[in-house]
PDB file of C-alpha atoms and ligand atoms in Angstrom:
ATOM      1  CA  MET P   1       0.000   0.000   0.000  1.00  0.00           C
ATOM      2  CA  THR P   2       1.398   3.339  -1.014  1.00  0.00           C
ATOM      3  CA  ASP P   3       1.172   5.862   1.808  1.00  0.00           C
ATOM      4  CA  GLU P   4       0.278   9.505   1.423  1.00  0.00           C
ATOM      5  CA  LEU P   5       3.865  10.648   2.056  1.00  0.00           C
ATOM      6  CA  ASP P   6       4.947   8.727  -1.046  1.00  0.00           C
ATOM      7  CA  ILE P   7       2.116  10.334  -2.986  1.00  0.00           C
ATOM      8  CA  GLN P   8       3.153  13.868  -2.012  1.00  0.00           C
ATOM      9  CA  GLY P   9       6.709  13.061  -3.105  1.00  0.00           C
ATOM     10  CA  LEU P  10       5.436  11.556  -6.341  1.00  0.00           C
ATOM     11  CA  ILE P  11       3.408  14.688  -7.090  1.00  0.00           C
ATOM     12  CA  ALA P  12       6.466  16.869  -6.427  1.00  0.00           C
ATOM     13  CA  SER P  13       8.532  14.697  -8.802  1.00  0.00           C
ATOM     14  CA  ALA P  14       5.897  14.973 -11.532  1.00  0.00           C
ATOM     15  CA  ILE P  15       5.758  18.760 -11.193  1.00  0.00           C
ATOM     16  CA  ASP P  16       9.540  18.895 -11.349  1.00  0.00           C
ATOM     17  CA  ALA P  17       9.662  16.653 -14.440  1.00  0.00           C
ATOM     18  CA  SER P  18       7.201  18.922 -16.263  1.00  0.00           C
ATOM     19  CA  LYS P  19       9.889  21.625 -16.308  1.00  0.00           C
ATOM     20  CA  ASN P  20      11.882  19.554 -18.819  1.00  0.00           C
ATOM     21  CA  ALA P  21       8.968  19.204 -21.249  1.00  0.00           C
ATOM     22  CA  TYR P  22       9.930  20.036 -24.836  1.00  0.00           C
ATOM     23  CA  VAL P  23       6.736  21.692 -26.011  1.00  0.00           C
ATOM     24  CA  PRO P  24       7.416  24.355 -28.658  1.00  0.00           C
ATOM     25  CA  TYR P  25       4.110  23.574 -30.431  1.00  0.00           C
ATOM     26  CA  SER P  26       1.471  23.129 -27.730  1.00  0.00           C
ATOM     27  CA  GLU P  27       3.262  24.854 -24.833  1.00  0.00           C
ATOM     28  CA  TYR P  28       1.404  22.297 -22.679  1.00  0.00           C
ATOM     29  CA  HIS P  29       3.902  20.946 -20.148  1.00  0.00           C
ATOM     30  CA  VAL P  30       3.304  17.426 -18.825  1.00  0.00           C
ATOM     31  CA  GLY P  31       5.360  15.786 -16.090  1.00  0.00           C
ATOM     32  CA  ALA P  32       4.905  12.213 -14.899  1.00  0.00           C
ATOM     33  CA  ALA P  33       6.336  10.230 -12.003  1.00  0.00           C
ATOM     34  CA  LEU P  34       5.834   6.465 -11.971  1.00  0.00           C
ATOM     35  CA  LEU P  35       6.296   4.562  -8.709  1.00  0.00           C
ATOM     36  CA  ALA P  36       7.637   0.989  -8.524  1.00  0.00           C
ATOM     37  CA  PRO P  37       6.804  -1.295  -5.561  1.00  0.00           C
ATOM     38  CA  ASP P  38      10.325  -0.873  -4.127  1.00  0.00           C
ATOM     39  CA  GLY P  39       9.904   2.916  -4.041  1.00  0.00           C
ATOM     40  CA  THR P  40      11.911   3.690  -7.161  1.00  0.00           C
ATOM     41  CA  VAL P  41      10.469   6.614  -9.126  1.00  0.00           C
ATOM     42  CA  PHE P  42      10.807   6.990 -12.890  1.00  0.00           C
ATOM     43  CA  THR P  43      10.024  10.435 -14.246  1.00  0.00           C
ATOM     44  CA  GLY P  44       9.120  11.624 -17.719  1.00  0.00           C
ATOM     45  CA  CYS P  45       7.930  14.648 -19.672  1.00  0.00           C
ATOM     46  CA  ASN P  46       6.326  15.135 -23.054  1.00  0.00           C
ATOM     47  CA  VAL P  47       8.708  15.584 -25.972  1.00  0.00           C
ATOM     48  CA  GLU P  48       7.127  17.116 -29.063  1.00  0.00           C
ATOM     49  CA  ASN P  49       8.284  16.960 -32.656  1.00  0.00           C
ATOM     50  CA  ALA P  50       7.893  19.089 -35.787  1.00  0.00           C
ATOM     51  CA  SER P  51       6.226  15.994 -37.227  1.00  0.00           C
ATOM     52  CA  TYR P  52       3.399  16.281 -34.676  1.00  0.00           C
ATOM     53  CA  PRO P  53       2.354  12.583 -34.403  1.00  0.00           C
ATOM     54  CA  ALA P  54       5.916  11.662 -33.457  1.00  0.00           C
ATOM     55  CA  THR P  55       5.362  13.388 -30.093  1.00  0.00           C
ATOM     56  CA  ILE P  56       5.599  11.223 -26.982  1.00  0.00           C
ATOM     57  CA  CYS P  57       3.549  11.958 -23.868  1.00  0.00           C
ATOM     58  CA  GLY P  58       5.057  12.396 -20.421  1.00  0.00           C
ATOM     59  CA  GLU P  59       3.450   9.236 -19.037  1.00  0.00           C
ATOM     60  CA  ARG P  60       4.872   7.058 -21.800  1.00  0.00           C
ATOM     61  CA  THR P  61       8.303   8.624 -21.456  1.00  0.00           C
ATOM     62  CA  ALA P  62       8.315   7.581 -17.790  1.00  0.00           C
ATOM     63  CA  LEU P  63       6.987   4.102 -18.594  1.00  0.00           C
ATOM     64  CA  VAL P  64       9.467   3.427 -21.385  1.00  0.00           C
ATOM     65  CA  LYS P  65      12.339   4.648 -19.249  1.00  0.00           C
ATOM     66  CA  ALA P  66      11.288   2.244 -16.486  1.00  0.00           C
ATOM     67  CA  VAL P  67      10.701  -0.807 -18.674  1.00  0.00           C
ATOM     68  CA  SER P  68      13.943  -0.237 -20.552  1.00  0.00           C
ATOM     69  CA  GLU P  69      15.718  -0.371 -17.209  1.00  0.00           C
ATOM     70  CA  GLY P  70      14.073  -3.681 -16.285  1.00  0.00           C
ATOM     71  CA  GLN P  71      11.166  -2.432 -14.128  1.00  0.00           C
ATOM     72  CA  ARG P  72       7.765  -3.909 -15.034  1.00  0.00           C
ATOM     73  CA  GLU P  73       5.653  -3.463 -11.918  1.00  0.00           C
ATOM     74  CA  PHE P  74       4.158  -0.190 -10.794  1.00  0.00           C
ATOM     75  CA  THR P  75       1.841   0.959  -8.034  1.00  0.00           C
ATOM     76  CA  ALA P  76       1.078   4.608  -8.832  1.00  0.00           C
ATOM     77  CA  ILE P  77       1.659   7.412 -11.296  1.00  0.00           C
ATOM     78  CA  ALA P  78       1.384  11.152 -10.726  1.00  0.00           C
ATOM     79  CA  VAL P  79       0.744  13.354 -13.749  1.00  0.00           C
ATOM     80  CA  ALA P  80       1.177  17.101 -13.484  1.00  0.00           C
ATOM     81  CA  THR P  81      -0.171  19.670 -15.912  1.00  0.00           C
ATOM     82  CA  LYS P  82      -1.248  23.308 -15.711  1.00  0.00           C
ATOM     83  CA  ASN P  83      -4.906  22.307 -15.400  1.00  0.00           C
ATOM     84  CA  GLY P  84      -4.668  18.835 -13.833  1.00  0.00           C
ATOM     85  CA  GLY P  85      -5.511  17.136 -17.132  1.00  0.00           C
ATOM     86  CA  SER P  86      -6.059  13.425 -17.567  1.00  0.00           C
ATOM     87  CA  PRO P  87      -3.821  10.859 -19.367  1.00  0.00           C
ATOM     88  CA  CYS P  88      -4.689  10.221 -23.011  1.00  0.00           C
ATOM     89  CA  GLY P  89      -6.036   6.904 -24.249  1.00  0.00           C
ATOM     90  CA  VAL P  90      -2.716   5.762 -25.687  1.00  0.00           C
ATOM     91  CA  CYS P  91      -0.986   6.305 -22.349  1.00  0.00           C
ATOM     92  CA  ARG P  92      -3.776   4.484 -20.476  1.00  0.00           C
ATOM     93  CA  GLN P  93      -3.418   1.534 -22.835  1.00  0.00           C
ATOM     94  CA  MET P  94       0.353   1.329 -22.480  1.00  0.00           C
ATOM     95  CA  LEU P  95       0.184   1.576 -18.685  1.00  0.00           C
ATOM     96  CA  PHE P  96      -2.591  -1.072 -18.575  1.00  0.00           C
ATOM     97  CA  GLU P  97      -0.209  -3.600 -20.132  1.00  0.00           C
ATOM     98  CA  PHE P  98       1.973  -3.538 -17.012  1.00  0.00           C
ATOM     99  CA  ALA P  99      -0.221  -2.272 -14.191  1.00  0.00           C
ATOM    100  CA  PRO P 100      -4.000  -2.474 -14.685  1.00  0.00           C
ATOM    101  CA  ASP P 101      -4.572  -1.604 -11.025  1.00  0.00           C
ATOM    102  CA  LEU P 102      -2.243   1.395 -11.099  1.00  0.00           C
ATOM    103  CA  ARG P 103      -3.323   4.350  -8.971  1.00  0.00           C
ATOM    104  CA  VAL P 104      -3.491   7.399 -11.266  1.00  0.00           C
ATOM    105  CA  ILE P 105      -3.163  10.783  -9.611  1.00  0.00           C
ATOM    106  CA  CYS P 106      -3.525  13.912 -11.728  1.00  0.00           C
ATOM    107  CA  CYS P 107      -2.702  17.323 -10.358  1.00  0.00           C
ATOM    108  CA  ASP P 108      -1.973  20.883 -11.343  1.00  0.00           C
ATOM    109  CA  PHE P 109       1.326  22.671 -10.845  1.00  0.00           C
ATOM    110  CA  GLU P 110       0.280  23.794  -7.369  1.00  0.00           C
ATOM    111  CA  GLY P 111      -0.156  20.149  -6.385  1.00  0.00           C
ATOM    112  CA  ASN P 112      -3.963  20.260  -6.286  1.00  0.00           C
ATOM    113  CA  VAL P 113      -5.268  16.767  -7.097  1.00  0.00           C
ATOM    114  CA  THR P 114      -7.930  16.657  -9.822  1.00  0.00           C
ATOM    115  CA  ILE P 115      -8.170  12.881 -10.299  1.00  0.00           C
ATOM    116  CA  ASP P 116      -7.262   9.985  -7.975  1.00  0.00           C
ATOM    117  CA  GLU P 117      -8.552   6.834  -9.644  1.00  0.00           C
ATOM    118  CA  SER P 118      -7.514   3.308 -10.565  1.00  0.00           C
ATOM    119  CA  LEU P 119      -6.387   2.791 -14.140  1.00  0.00           C
ATOM    120  CA  ARG P 120      -8.874  -0.084 -14.438  1.00  0.00           C
ATOM    121  CA  ASN P 121     -11.708   2.389 -13.876  1.00  0.00           C
ATOM    122  CA  MET P 122     -10.191   4.830 -16.349  1.00  0.00           C
ATOM    123  CA  LEU P 123      -9.929   2.191 -19.078  1.00  0.00           C
ATOM    124  CA  LEU P 124     -13.090   0.115 -18.695  1.00  0.00           C
ATOM    125  CA  TYR P 125     -12.943  -3.313 -20.343  1.00  0.00           C
ATOM    126  CA  GLY P 126      -9.301  -2.590 -21.147  1.00  0.00           C
ATOM    127  CA  PHE P 127      -7.514  -4.921 -23.529  1.00  0.00           C
ATOM    128  CA  GLY P 128      -4.475  -6.520 -21.947  1.00  0.00           C
ATOM    129  CA  PRO P 129      -2.028  -9.407 -22.301  1.00  0.00           C
ATOM    130  CA  SER P 130      -4.564 -11.980 -21.013  1.00  0.00           C
ATOM    131  CA  ASP P 131      -6.937 -11.128 -23.891  1.00  0.00           C
ATOM    132  CA  LEU P 132      -4.481 -12.439 -26.470  1.00  0.00           C
ATOM    133  CA  PRO P 133      -4.809 -16.182 -27.139  1.00  0.00           C
ATOM    134  CA  LYS P 134      -1.528 -18.036 -26.760  1.00  0.00           C
ATOM    135  CA  PRO P 135       0.044 -18.902 -30.136  1.00  0.00           C
ATOM    136  CA  GLU P 136      -0.366 -22.615 -31.098  1.00  0.00           C
TER     137      GLU P 136
HETATM  138  N1  LIG V 201       0.217  14.944 -23.568  1.00  0.00           N
HETATM  139  C1  LIG V 201       0.857  14.191 -22.626  1.00  0.00           C
HETATM  140  O1  LIG V 201       2.071  14.323 -22.412  1.00  0.00           O
HETATM  141  N2  LIG V 201       0.131  13.279 -21.934  1.00  0.00           N
HETATM  142  C2  LIG V 201      -1.192  13.042 -22.129  1.00  0.00           C
HETATM  143  O2  LIG V 201      -1.717  12.068 -21.635  1.00  0.00           O
HETATM  144  C3  LIG V 201      -1.976  13.983 -22.932  1.00  0.00           C
HETATM  145  C4  LIG V 201      -1.182  14.825 -23.877  1.00  0.00           C
HETATM  146  C5  LIG V 201       1.003  15.927 -24.315  1.00  0.00           C
HETATM  147  C6  LIG V 201       1.195  15.619 -25.772  1.00  0.00           C
HETATM  148  C7  LIG V 201       1.469  16.990 -26.333  1.00  0.00           C
HETATM  149  O3  LIG V 201       2.849  17.279 -26.173  1.00  0.00           O
HETATM  150  C8  LIG V 201       0.676  17.917 -25.457  1.00  0.00           C
HETATM  151  O4  LIG V 201       0.379  17.193 -24.270  1.00  0.00           O
HETATM  152  C9  LIG V 201      -0.621  18.419 -26.061  1.00  0.00           C
HETATM  153  O5  LIG V 201      -1.396  17.377 -26.537  1.00  0.00           O
END
């Protein structure tokens, strides 16, 4: 069980990570902080591109950093934006692969929490690894 002290730290890390966002097109800074069961935190920010669809969101930056370093289990993610916005569908799907019961906490840059919800509730009937039949 993640305690509230961890959550406050996670929120602070997400706000901090948002400062590195590369957002010349939208100017919408997103910072994410993903918590592993052992307390390790992986941060990420959105990185935009002149070819707009090549942009990666802050949540996926954090996730890909973590998985590429061998971490595959997560308990919570904090996502910080100016208005406490919610993770996009692509990010929900990618997080669901590894942590369907992830606690998702969205907040603004003052640390005010706008959403505190399980990923399973944010991606109802989500498609995950167990939905794929095993190859013959
Ligand atoms: N963005 C994220 O980083 N995470 C989300 O879940 C929603 C959108 C970014 C992508 C783009 O850089 C900017 O926010 C505006 O869409």
